[in-house]
Coordinates of C-alpha atoms and ligand atoms in Angstrom, one line a residue:
M1 CA -76.8 28.2 -1.2
A2 CA -73.1 27.5 -1.7
S3 CA -70.7 28.8 0.9
K4 CA -70.0 32.4 0.9
K5 CA -66.4 32.9 1.5
K6 CA -64.8 36.1 0.2
E7 CA -62.1 34.9 -2.1
I8 CA -59.4 36.7 -4.1
A9 CA -60.4 36.8 -7.8
L10 CA -59.2 33.6 -9.3
Q11 CA -61.0 34.2 -12.6
I12 CA -60.5 37.3 -14.7
T13 CA -63.7 38.8 -16.0
I14 CA -64.1 39.1 -19.8
G15 CA -66.6 41.9 -20.1
N16 CA -66.5 42.6 -23.9
Q17 CA -65.2 41.6 -27.2
E18 CA -62.0 43.5 -26.7
H19 CA -61.3 41.6 -23.4
W20 CA -62.0 38.4 -25.2
E21 CA -59.4 39.1 -27.9
E22 CA -56.9 40.0 -25.2
M23 CA -57.6 36.7 -23.5
L24 CA -57.0 34.9 -26.8
S25 CA -53.5 36.2 -26.9
S26 CA -52.5 35.0 -23.4
K27 CA -49.9 32.3 -23.1
G28 CA -50.9 28.9 -21.7
L29 CA -54.3 27.4 -21.0
M30 CA -57.4 29.5 -20.3
V31 CA -60.5 27.9 -18.8
V32 CA -63.5 30.2 -19.6
D33 CA -66.8 29.8 -17.8
V34 CA -69.3 31.1 -20.3
Y35 CA -72.5 32.1 -18.5
Q36 CA -75.8 33.8 -19.0
A37 CA -76.6 37.0 -17.1
W38 CA -79.6 35.4 -15.5
C39 CA -77.8 32.2 -14.4
G40 CA -74.6 33.8 -13.3
P41 CA -71.1 32.2 -13.4
C42 CA -70.9 28.7 -12.1
K43 CA -70.0 29.1 -8.4
T44 CA -69.6 25.5 -7.5
V45 CA -66.5 25.0 -9.5
V46 CA -64.6 27.9 -8.1
S47 CA -63.1 26.0 -5.1
L48 CA -62.1 23.2 -7.4
F49 CA -60.4 25.6 -9.7
R50 CA -58.7 27.3 -6.8
K51 CA -57.5 24.0 -5.5
I52 CA -56.1 22.9 -8.8
K53 CA -54.4 26.3 -9.2
N54 CA -52.9 26.0 -5.7
E55 CA -51.7 22.5 -6.2
L56 CA -50.1 23.0 -9.6
G57 CA -49.0 26.6 -8.9
D58 CA -48.7 26.8 -12.6
D59 CA -48.2 30.2 -14.3
L60 CA -49.6 28.7 -17.5
L61 CA -53.0 28.0 -16.1
H62 CA -55.6 30.8 -16.1
F63 CA -59.3 31.1 -15.4
A64 CA -61.9 33.5 -16.7
V65 CA -65.7 34.1 -16.7
A66 CA -67.4 35.6 -19.7
E67 CA -71.1 36.6 -20.0
A68 CA -72.4 35.3 -23.4
D69 CA -74.4 38.4 -24.0
S70 CA -71.6 40.9 -23.8
V71 CA -69.0 39.2 -25.9
D72 CA -69.6 39.0 -29.7
A73 CA -67.6 35.8 -30.1
L74 CA -70.0 34.1 -27.7
E75 CA -73.1 34.8 -29.7
N76 CA -73.8 31.2 -30.3
Y77 CA -73.7 30.5 -26.6
R78 CA -76.5 32.9 -25.7
G79 CA -79.6 31.7 -24.1
K80 CA -78.2 28.4 -22.9
C81 CA -78.3 27.8 -19.2
E82 CA -76.1 24.8 -18.6
P83 CA -72.6 25.7 -17.4
T84 CA -70.2 25.7 -20.4
F85 CA -66.4 25.7 -20.0
L86 CA -64.3 26.6 -23.0
F87 CA -60.7 25.7 -22.9
Y88 CA -58.4 28.0 -25.0
A89 CA -54.7 27.6 -25.7
G90 CA -52.8 29.8 -28.1
G91 CA -56.0 31.5 -29.1
E92 CA -57.6 28.3 -30.2
L93 CA -60.4 26.2 -28.8
V94 CA -58.9 23.0 -27.5
A95 CA -61.7 21.4 -25.3
I96 CA -65.2 22.0 -24.0
V97 CA -66.9 20.7 -20.9
R98 CA -70.6 21.1 -20.5
G99 CA -72.1 20.8 -17.0
A100 CA -70.3 21.5 -13.7
N101 CA -68.8 18.0 -13.8
A102 CA -65.9 18.3 -11.3
P103 CA -64.0 15.1 -12.1
L104 CA -64.2 15.8 -15.9
L105 CA -63.1 19.4 -15.4
Q106 CA -60.2 18.4 -13.3
K107 CA -59.1 15.8 -15.8
T108 CA -59.5 18.1 -18.8
I109 CA -57.5 20.9 -17.1
L110 CA -54.6 18.6 -16.3
N111 CA -54.6 16.9 -19.7
Q112 CA -54.9 20.2 -21.6
L113 CA -52.1 21.7 -19.5
I114 CA -49.8 18.8 -20.2
A115 CA -50.7 19.0 -23.9
E116 CA -50.1 22.8 -24.1
K117 CA -46.7 22.4 -22.3
K118 CA -45.8 19.9 -25.0
V119 CA -46.8 22.4 -27.6
L120 CA -44.8 25.2 -26.0
D121 CA -41.7 23.2 -24.9
Q122 CA -41.4 20.5 -27.6
G123 CA -43.2 22.1 -30.5
A124 CA -45.9 19.4 -30.5
K125 CA -49.0 20.1 -32.7
R126 CA -51.9 21.7 -30.9
E127 CA -55.1 19.7 -31.1
V128 CA -57.8 22.2 -32.0
I129 CA -61.5 21.4 -31.9
K130 CA -64.8 23.0 -33.1
D131 CA -67.9 23.1 -30.9
E132 CA -70.0 20.8 -33.0
A133 CA -73.1 21.6 -31.0
L134 CA -73.1 25.1 -32.5
F135 CA -73.2 24.2 -36.1
T136 CA -76.6 22.7 -36.6
K137 CA -79.4 25.0 -37.5
E138 CA -82.5 23.3 -36.2
E139 CA -83.2 24.0 -32.5
E140 CA -84.2 20.3 -31.9
E141 CA -81.1 18.9 -33.6
E142 CA -79.0 21.3 -31.6
E143 CA -80.6 20.1 -28.4
E144 CA -80.0 16.5 -29.4
E145 CA -76.4 17.1 -30.0
E146 CA -76.0 18.9 -26.8
N147 CA -77.5 16.0 -25.0
A148 CA -75.1 13.7 -26.8
I149 CA -72.2 15.7 -25.5
M150 CA -73.7 15.9 -22.0
I151 CA -74.2 12.1 -22.0
H152 CA -70.6 11.7 -23.1
A153 CA -69.6 14.0 -20.2
E154 CA -71.6 11.9 -17.8
D155 CA -69.8 8.7 -19.0
E156 CA -66.6 10.3 -17.8
L157 CA -67.9 10.8 -14.3
V158 CA -66.1 8.5 -11.9
P159 CA -68.5 5.6 -11.2
P160 CA -69.2 5.5 -7.5
K161 CA -67.9 2.0 -7.2
K162 CA -64.7 2.4 -9.2
S163 CA -61.6 0.9 -7.6
C164 CA -59.8 3.4 -5.5
T165 CA -56.8 3.4 -3.3
V166 CA -55.1 5.8 -0.9
A167 CA -51.7 7.2 -1.9
I168 CA -49.6 9.3 0.4
I169 CA -46.8 11.7 -0.7
K170 CA -44.8 11.4 2.5
P171 CA -43.3 14.2 4.5
D172 CA -39.8 13.8 3.0
A173 CA -41.0 14.3 -0.6
V174 CA -43.3 17.2 0.5
A175 CA -40.4 18.9 2.4
H176 CA -38.2 18.6 -0.6
G177 CA -40.8 20.5 -2.7
K178 CA -41.6 17.5 -4.9
T179 CA -45.3 17.4 -4.5
N180 CA -46.4 19.1 -7.7
E181 CA -43.9 17.2 -9.8
I182 CA -45.1 13.9 -8.3
I183 CA -48.7 14.9 -8.9
M184 CA -48.0 15.7 -12.5
K185 CA -46.3 12.3 -12.9
I186 CA -49.2 10.5 -11.3
Q187 CA -51.6 12.2 -13.8
E188 CA -49.4 11.5 -16.8
A189 CA -49.3 7.8 -15.9
G190 CA -53.1 7.6 -16.3
F191 CA -54.1 7.8 -12.6
E192 CA -57.0 10.0 -11.6
I193 CA -56.7 12.0 -8.4
L194 CA -60.2 12.1 -6.8
A195 CA -59.0 13.9 -3.7
N196 CA -55.9 15.6 -2.4
E197 CA -55.5 16.8 1.1
E198 CA -52.5 18.3 2.7
R199 CA -52.3 17.2 6.3
T200 CA -49.8 16.7 9.1
M201 CA -50.6 13.5 10.9
T202 CA -50.4 13.6 14.7
E203 CA -48.3 10.9 16.4
S204 CA -51.4 9.1 17.5
E205 CA -52.9 9.2 14.0
A206 CA -49.7 7.8 12.6
R207 CA -49.7 5.1 15.3
D208 CA -53.3 4.2 14.4
F209 CA -52.6 4.3 10.7
Y210 CA -49.6 2.0 11.0
Q211 CA -51.0 -0.2 13.8
H212 CA -50.3 -3.4 11.7
R213 CA -46.6 -2.6 11.9
A214 CA -46.5 -2.0 15.6
R215 CA -44.3 -5.0 16.2
E216 CA -41.6 -3.9 13.7
E217 CA -38.3 -2.8 14.9
K218 CA -38.4 0.6 13.2
F219 CA -42.0 1.4 14.2
E220 CA -41.1 4.3 16.5
E221 CA -38.9 5.9 13.8
L222 CA -41.7 5.4 11.2
I223 CA -44.2 7.2 13.5
Q224 CA -41.8 10.1 14.1
F225 CA -41.2 10.4 10.4
M226 CA -44.8 10.2 9.3
S227 CA -45.8 12.9 11.9
S228 CA -42.8 15.1 11.2
G229 CA -44.4 17.4 8.7
P230 CA -47.2 17.8 6.1
C231 CA -47.9 15.0 3.7
H232 CA -50.4 14.9 0.8
V233 CA -53.0 12.2 1.1
L234 CA -54.6 11.3 -2.2
I235 CA -57.4 9.1 -3.3
I236 CA -56.6 7.8 -6.7
S237 CA -58.2 5.6 -9.3
K238 CA -57.3 4.5 -12.8
S239 CA -58.8 6.5 -15.7
R240 CA -59.8 3.2 -17.4
D241 CA -62.7 1.5 -15.6
D242 CA -61.5 -2.0 -16.1
E243 CA -58.1 -1.4 -14.5
D244 CA -57.6 -2.2 -10.8
V245 CA -55.8 0.8 -9.3
I246 CA -54.3 -1.0 -6.3
P247 CA -51.7 -3.2 -8.1
A248 CA -51.1 -0.5 -10.7
W249 CA -50.2 2.0 -8.1
R250 CA -48.0 -0.4 -6.2
E251 CA -46.2 -1.1 -9.4
F252 CA -45.9 2.6 -10.2
I253 CA -44.3 3.5 -6.8
G254 CA -41.9 0.5 -6.9
P255 CA -40.3 -1.6 -4.1
T256 CA -40.4 -0.5 -0.5
D257 CA -36.6 -0.5 -0.3
V258 CA -35.3 2.5 -2.2
E259 CA -32.0 0.8 -3.1
I260 CA -33.8 -2.2 -4.6
A261 CA -36.2 0.3 -6.4
K262 CA -33.2 2.1 -7.9
K263 CA -31.7 -1.1 -9.2
E264 CA -34.8 -2.9 -10.3
K265 CA -37.4 -0.2 -11.1
P266 CA -35.4 3.0 -11.8
E267 CA -38.4 4.7 -13.3
S268 CA -40.6 4.1 -10.2
L269 CA -41.5 7.0 -7.9
R270 CA -39.6 5.6 -4.9
A271 CA -36.4 5.2 -7.0
Q272 CA -36.7 8.8 -8.2
Y273 CA -37.8 10.5 -5.0
G274 CA -36.9 8.2 -2.1
T275 CA -33.7 8.4 -0.1
E276 CA -33.8 5.3 2.2
V277 CA -36.2 2.6 3.3
L278 CA -37.9 4.8 5.8
F279 CA -37.9 7.9 3.6
N280 CA -39.3 6.3 0.6
A281 CA -41.4 9.3 -0.6
V282 CA -44.7 7.6 -1.2
H283 CA -47.2 5.1 0.2
G284 CA -49.8 2.9 -1.4
S285 CA -52.4 0.5 0.1
D286 CA -51.4 -3.1 -0.2
N287 CA -54.8 -4.6 -1.0
R288 CA -58.5 -4.0 -1.1
E289 CA -59.1 -4.4 2.6
Q290 CA -56.3 -2.0 3.5
A291 CA -57.4 0.5 0.8
S292 CA -60.9 0.4 2.2
R293 CA -59.6 0.9 5.8
E294 CA -57.3 3.7 4.8
L295 CA -60.1 5.5 2.8
A296 CA -62.2 5.4 5.9
F297 CA -59.3 6.6 8.0
F298 CA -58.5 9.7 6.0
F299 CA -61.7 10.4 4.2
P300 CA -64.7 9.4 6.3
N301 CA -67.0 11.2 4.0
F302 CA -65.7 9.8 0.8
R303 CA -68.4 7.8 -1.1
K304 CA -70.9 9.0 1.4
I305 CA -72.9 9.9 -1.6
D306 CA -76.1 8.5 -0.4
K307 CA -77.4 5.4 -1.9
T308 CA -80.2 7.2 -3.7
T309 CA -77.8 9.4 -5.6
E310 CA -75.7 6.4 -6.4
A311 CA -78.6 4.4 -7.7
L312 CA -79.7 7.3 -9.8
H313 CA -76.3 7.8 -11.2
N314 CA -76.1 4.2 -12.2
R315 CA -79.2 4.8 -14.3
N316 CA -77.8 8.0 -15.8
L317 CA -80.3 10.0 -13.8
E318 CA -79.9 13.1 -11.7
R319 CA -82.0 14.9 -9.2
T320 CA -82.6 18.5 -8.4
L321 CA -84.6 20.5 -5.9
A322 CA -87.5 22.5 -7.2
L323 CA -89.5 25.0 -5.1
I324 CA -92.9 26.4 -6.0
R325 CA -93.4 29.6 -4.0
P326 CA -96.6 30.4 -2.0
E327 CA -98.2 33.0 -4.3
I328 CA -99.1 30.6 -7.1
L329 CA -99.1 27.3 -5.2
K330 CA -102.7 27.3 -4.1
E331 CA -104.2 28.0 -7.5
K332 CA -101.7 26.4 -9.9
K333 CA -100.3 23.5 -8.1
D334 CA -102.0 20.7 -10.1
E335 CA -101.4 22.4 -13.4
I336 CA -97.7 22.9 -12.6
L337 CA -97.2 19.4 -11.4
Q338 CA -98.8 18.1 -14.5
K339 CA -96.5 20.3 -16.7
I340 CA -93.5 19.0 -14.7
R341 CA -94.4 15.5 -15.4
E342 CA -95.1 16.3 -19.1
A343 CA -91.5 17.7 -19.3
G344 CA -90.3 14.2 -18.4
F345 CA -89.5 14.6 -14.7
S346 CA -90.6 12.1 -12.1
I347 CA -91.3 13.5 -8.7
A348 CA -89.4 11.4 -6.2
M349 CA -90.3 13.3 -3.1
Q350 CA -92.7 16.2 -2.4
K351 CA -93.5 18.2 0.7
E352 CA -95.4 21.3 1.5
V353 CA -93.6 23.3 4.2
M354 CA -94.3 26.5 6.1
L355 CA -90.8 28.0 6.4
T356 CA -89.8 30.2 9.3
E357 CA -87.8 33.4 8.8
E358 CA -84.7 31.6 10.1
Q359 CA -85.1 28.8 7.7
V360 CA -85.4 31.2 4.7
Q361 CA -82.4 33.0 5.9
E362 CA -80.4 29.7 6.1
F363 CA -81.6 28.6 2.7
Y364 CA -80.9 31.9 1.0
R365 CA -77.9 32.9 3.1
E366 CA -76.1 33.9 -0.1
H367 CA -78.8 36.4 -0.9
T368 CA -79.4 38.1 2.4
D369 CA -77.5 41.2 1.5
K370 CA -79.2 41.7 -1.9
D371 CA -81.8 44.5 -2.2
Y372 CA -84.5 42.0 -3.3
Y373 CA -84.0 39.8 -0.1
P374 CA -86.6 41.5 2.2
A375 CA -89.3 41.0 -0.5
L376 CA -88.1 37.4 -1.1
L377 CA -88.2 36.7 2.6
Q378 CA -91.7 38.1 3.1
H379 CA -92.9 36.1 0.1
M380 CA -91.3 32.8 1.3
I381 CA -93.0 33.0 4.7
S382 CA -96.4 34.1 3.4
G383 CA -97.7 30.6 3.0
P384 CA -96.6 27.0 2.3
V385 CA -93.8 26.4 -0.2
L386 CA -93.9 23.2 -2.2
A387 CA -90.5 21.4 -2.3
L388 CA -90.0 18.7 -4.9
A389 CA -87.2 16.3 -5.6
L390 CA -87.2 16.0 -9.4
V391 CA -85.5 13.2 -11.2
K392 CA -84.5 13.0 -14.8
E393 CA -81.4 12.8 -17.0
H394 CA -79.6 16.1 -16.5
A395 CA -82.3 17.2 -14.1
V396 CA -80.5 20.2 -12.7
E397 CA -79.8 21.8 -16.0
H398 CA -83.1 20.9 -17.6
W399 CA -85.1 22.3 -14.8
R400 CA -83.3 25.6 -14.9
R401 CA -83.7 25.8 -18.6
I402 CA -87.5 25.2 -18.3
L403 CA -87.6 27.9 -15.5
G404 CA -86.1 30.7 -17.6
P405 CA -84.4 33.8 -16.3
A406 CA -84.7 34.6 -12.6
N407 CA -85.6 38.2 -13.4
L408 CA -89.3 38.3 -14.2
A409 CA -89.2 41.0 -16.7
E410 CA -86.4 39.3 -18.5
A411 CA -88.2 36.0 -18.4
I412 CA -91.3 37.5 -19.9
N413 CA -89.3 39.3 -22.7
K414 CA -86.7 36.7 -23.5
A415 CA -88.3 33.4 -22.6
P416 CA -92.1 33.8 -22.7
N417 CA -92.7 30.1 -22.6
S418 CA -90.6 29.5 -19.5
F419 CA -92.3 28.5 -16.3
R420 CA -91.3 31.8 -14.6
A421 CA -92.9 33.8 -17.4
E422 CA -96.0 31.6 -17.7
F423 CA -96.7 31.4 -14.0
S424 CA -95.8 34.9 -13.1
P425 CA -97.6 36.3 -10.1
K426 CA -100.2 39.0 -10.1
E427 CA -98.9 40.9 -7.2
S428 CA -95.2 40.7 -6.6
A429 CA -92.1 40.9 -8.8
I430 CA -90.6 37.8 -7.2
N431 CA -90.5 34.8 -9.6
Q432 CA -92.3 31.8 -8.3
F433 CA -89.8 29.0 -8.8
H434 CA -86.4 27.9 -7.6
G435 CA -84.1 25.3 -9.0
S436 CA -80.6 24.2 -7.8
T437 CA -77.7 25.4 -9.9
S438 CA -75.5 22.3 -9.8
Q439 CA -75.7 18.7 -8.7
E440 CA -73.7 19.5 -5.5
E441 CA -76.0 22.3 -4.6
A442 CA -79.0 20.1 -5.4
E443 CA -77.8 17.5 -2.8
I444 CA -77.3 20.2 -0.2
E445 CA -80.7 21.8 -0.9
L446 CA -82.5 18.5 -1.0
S447 CA -81.1 17.6 2.4
F448 CA -82.4 20.9 3.7
F449 CA -86.0 20.1 2.7
F450 CA -85.8 16.3 3.0
P451 CA -83.4 15.7 5.8
V452 CA -82.5 12.2 6.9
E453 CA -85.2 10.9 9.2
Y454 CA -85.7 7.8 11.3
T455 CA -88.8 5.7 11.4
L456 CA -89.8 2.5 13.2
A457 CA -90.7 -0.3 10.8
T458 CA -92.0 -3.7 11.8
I459 CA -92.4 -6.9 9.8
K460 CA -95.4 -8.5 11.5
P461 CA -95.4 -12.1 12.7
D462 CA -96.9 -14.0 9.7
A463 CA -95.0 -12.0 7.1
L464 CA -91.7 -12.5 9.0
A465 CA -92.2 -16.2 8.9
E466 CA -93.1 -16.2 5.2
H467 CA -91.5 -13.3 3.5
Q468 CA -88.6 -12.0 5.6
D469 CA -85.9 -12.1 2.9
E470 CA -88.1 -10.6 0.2
I471 CA -89.2 -7.7 2.4
L472 CA -85.7 -7.0 3.7
E473 CA -84.4 -6.9 0.1
K474 CA -87.1 -4.4 -0.9
I475 CA -86.2 -2.2 2.1
Q476 CA -82.5 -2.2 1.1
S477 CA -83.1 -1.6 -2.6
A478 CA -85.4 1.3 -1.8
G479 CA -82.3 2.9 -0.3
F480 CA -83.1 2.7 3.4
T481 CA -80.4 2.1 5.9
I482 CA -81.4 -0.4 8.6
S483 CA -79.8 1.3 11.6
Q484 CA -81.0 -1.2 14.2
V485 CA -82.8 -4.4 14.0
K486 CA -84.3 -6.6 16.7
E487 CA -86.5 -9.7 16.7
T488 CA -89.1 -9.2 19.4
C489 CA -92.0 -11.3 20.7
L490 CA -94.5 -8.7 21.9
N491 CA -96.5 -9.7 25.0
R492 CA -100.0 -8.4 25.4
D493 CA -99.1 -5.4 27.4
M494 CA -96.4 -4.4 25.0
A495 CA -98.7 -4.9 22.0
E496 CA -101.4 -2.8 23.6
E497 CA -98.9 -0.1 24.4
F498 CA -97.5 -0.3 20.9
Y499 CA -100.9 0.3 19.3
K500 CA -102.3 2.4 22.1
E501 CA -103.7 5.0 19.6
H502 CA -106.2 2.3 18.5
R503 CA -107.4 1.3 21.9
G504 CA -111.2 1.3 21.8
K505 CA -111.5 0.6 18.1
P506 CA -113.5 -2.5 17.1
F507 CA -110.4 -4.3 15.7
F508 CA -108.1 -3.5 18.7
E509 CA -108.4 -7.0 20.3
Q510 CA -107.8 -8.8 17.0
L511 CA -104.8 -6.6 16.4
V512 CA -103.2 -7.3 19.7
N513 CA -103.7 -11.0 19.3
Y514 CA -102.2 -10.9 15.8
M515 CA -99.1 -9.0 16.9
C516 CA -98.5 -11.5 19.8
Q517 CA -98.8 -14.6 17.7
G518 CA -95.1 -14.9 17.0
P519 CA -91.9 -12.8 16.7
C520 CA -91.9 -9.5 14.8
L521 CA -88.9 -7.9 13.3
M522 CA -88.5 -4.4 14.7
M523 CA -86.2 -2.0 12.7
I524 CA -85.1 1.5 12.8
L525 CA -84.9 2.7 9.2
S526 CA -83.2 5.8 8.1
K527 CA -83.3 7.7 4.8
E528 CA -84.2 11.2 3.6
N529 CA -87.9 11.7 4.4
A530 CA -87.9 8.2 5.9
V531 CA -91.3 8.4 7.6
E532 CA -93.2 9.2 4.5
E533 CA -91.0 7.1 2.2
W534 CA -91.5 4.0 4.3
R535 CA -95.3 4.5 4.3
K536 CA -95.1 4.8 0.6
L537 CA -93.2 1.6 0.3
M538 CA -95.7 -0.2 2.6
G539 CA -98.7 1.0 0.6
P540 CA -102.3 1.6 2.0
T541 CA -103.4 -0.3 5.1
N542 CA -105.9 -2.3 3.2
P543 CA -104.2 -4.7 0.7
A544 CA -107.2 -4.6 -1.7
E545 CA -106.6 -0.9 -2.1
A546 CA -102.8 -1.4 -2.2
Q547 CA -103.2 -3.8 -5.1
T548 CA -105.2 -1.3 -7.2
T549 CA -103.4 1.9 -6.3
V550 CA -99.8 0.9 -5.5
P551 CA -99.3 -2.6 -6.9
E552 CA -95.5 -2.5 -6.3
S553 CA -96.0 -1.8 -2.5
L554 CA -95.2 -4.4 0.2
R555 CA -98.8 -4.7 1.4
S556 CA -100.0 -5.2 -2.2
K557 CA -97.6 -8.1 -2.5
F558 CA -97.4 -9.6 1.0
A559 CA -100.5 -8.7 3.0
K560 CA -103.3 -11.2 3.5
S561 CA -106.0 -8.9 4.9
I562 CA -106.6 -5.4 6.3
L563 CA -105.6 -6.9 9.7
Q564 CA -102.8 -9.2 8.6
N565 CA -101.1 -6.6 6.5
A566 CA -97.5 -7.6 6.8
V567 CA -95.8 -4.5 7.9
H568 CA -96.1 -1.5 10.2
G569 CA -94.6 2.0 10.0
S570 CA -94.9 5.1 12.1
S571 CA -97.3 7.6 10.7
N572 CA -95.3 10.7 11.7
K573 CA -92.0 11.8 13.2
T574 CA -93.3 12.1 16.8
H575 CA -94.8 8.6 16.7
A576 CA -91.5 7.4 15.1
M577 CA -89.4 8.7 18.0
E578 CA -91.8 7.5 20.6
K579 CA -92.0 3.9 19.2
I580 CA -88.3 3.8 18.6
Q581 CA -87.8 4.6 22.3
F582 CA -90.4 2.1 23.3
I583 CA -88.7 -0.7 21.4
F584 CA -85.0 0.2 21.4
G585 CA -84.7 2.4 24.5
D586 CA -82.5 5.5 24.5
I587 CA -80.3 5.3 21.5
D588 CA -78.0 7.8 19.7
L589 CA -79.6 7.6 16.2
E590 CA -77.2 9.8 14.4
Q591 CA -74.2 7.8 15.7
E592 CA -75.9 4.5 14.7
R593 CA -76.6 5.7 11.2
I594 CA -73.1 7.0 10.7
S595 CA -71.4 3.9 11.8
Q596 CA -73.8 1.8 9.8
E597 CA -73.2 3.8 6.6
K598 CA -69.5 3.7 7.1
Q599 CA -69.6 -0.1 7.2
M600 CA -71.7 -0.1 4.0
D601 CA -69.6 2.5 2.2
Y602 CA -66.3 0.9 2.5
I603 CA -67.2 -2.4 1.1
L604 CA -65.3 -2.1 -2.1
P605 CA -66.5 -4.1 -5.1
E606 CA -65.5 -7.7 -5.3
E607 CA -62.8 -8.5 -7.8
E608 CA -64.2 -10.0 -10.9
Ligands
GDP701 P1 -101.3 1.6 9.4 O1 -100.6 2.8 10.0 O2 -101.3 1.6 7.9 O3 -100.7 0.3 9.9 O4 -102.8 1.6 9.9 P2 -103.5 2.0 11.3 O5 -102.5 2.7 12.2 O6 -104.7 2.7 10.9 O7 -103.9 0.6 11.9 C1 -103.0 -0.2 12.6 C2 -103.1 -1.6 12.2 O8 -104.4 -2.1 12.6 C3 -103.2 -1.9 10.7 O9 -101.9 -2.1 10.2 C4 -103.9 -3.2 10.7 O10 -103.1 -4.3 11.0 C5 -105.0 -3.0 11.7 N1 -106.2 -2.4 11.1 C6 -106.4 -1.2 10.7 N2 -107.7 -1.0 10.3 C7 -108.3 -2.1 10.4 C8 -109.6 -2.6 10.2 O11 -110.5 -1.8 9.7 N3 -109.9 -3.9 10.4 C9 -109.0 -4.7 11.0 N4 -109.4 -6.0 11.2 N5 -107.7 -4.4 11.2 C10 -107.4 -3.1 11.0

């Protein structure tokens, strides 16, 4: 469900062997997305490629898509679903990237472009490679090697907590047409550019950004200059993990005063591109705190990868959205879930949903003009759909591979053991499964089915006195954001109201007494699917049951009895909203969550 902008063709289409050979004779670097007819070209990287092309404006950089089945030279790439990008220069293979790994693709393009320029301009030797993964005969061995390469690719992903800084190519350098040159120099010096945004600061933004200099004599001039035209705001890090980018970048740009820079650091950016103190071409954050503040200022969404994704990433895991469509869900659900587990996936979240027509339209908005859409729509609203968040190494690609081709006839002919072939429906020609096509798409799709929710959580009086820290730690490490917290002594009336659903039950009196025996900790927790997730973390009401069925749960560990069971959580979204209002009054939850997350996100790692 990626965005559906009409774009001018950035990638040429290689439709047959002849085109392929033509492509090999082109000058410069060619990045070829090799795809299978049933997966289609990788859409998620197109905007990245376009951005790189626009930024570099380089005539030597070309992009293409090639379907493995229609080009003889790509025989060995047939039947593989993961996105594969082959880099050709001078008709030779110079690099391969497997998986739609944006940072790695960006880095490879820039490095290969620099290398190819050296070949063309300085007669350097071209480093040619072979695709090792294609030379082993045994299927299993082949798979292992592919995984080895994939894991290698993963290693290259920018770790979410890598040290980052904000760099600005100021309006003077941009106006002088130096942006691309400076960007190339930055890359060549071993910095990675994680984001690059052209923007013209308004006066008030500039004032805000430089507020710490408000008392300086030249402040007004600085504000006028910074808001005088477009600048490029970059997030940069060092390619090597162990290097701190902040001092490295300050060193690279040189002293603030251009005259001093020219004398003392003639190779620095400011010496080369600056003209006077004010017009010194580039900016860098001074220290961690400033970098953190500047990141938040320009890129409020940077590092808003939610904590779950980050935690998975640290363990080399990935998640994807799987959908099982209504027609086979009723009869085959258990069998399918079993097979999914056998394939090594863990099911992090699951939910059966009756979709409305509007929801299907939103989810499949890329497909609404296709001839199969009416049938797909009817099918999707004909009964509940099961949405699963599947977790595994390379989950996106693995799940798509297990599914097989989207076209049912093709699945049955070409991949008879695939899920789509094996669980093909009796009635319709619509395949019964969906899988996200990239990590980015998976995150968007997962948030469609498992949106961020809020729930009311309570640490009950005895548990608060005895286990507060342990419980809070478990809440945090399970990826919840504590959006609001309040220690509350409930009086009888409040406790009765809080548990009004249980009025009349034999344990009601005991329950009210228990809840009033001391302060409770009331919290608003937010997370994807929070209501259900928090209930899962609490475990069953009765600790005896919790200990046998969910030994890791809070109640298994901290509850004393079915009454004194340590924690409370709303049982559905309506209750959650009602109890949140009861305890916290009217509150803008979304705003709370965003500001809370911002605070958490911009805590950069401590220096070792
Ligand atoms: P919860 O949503 O898991 O907290 O469970 P309920 O909403 O069914 O019950 C609310 C609270 O009442 C529980 O957390 C317990 O503290 C208490 N409770 C529930 N069932 C019993 C019971 O059978 N006996 C006693 N003594 N207390 C109970």
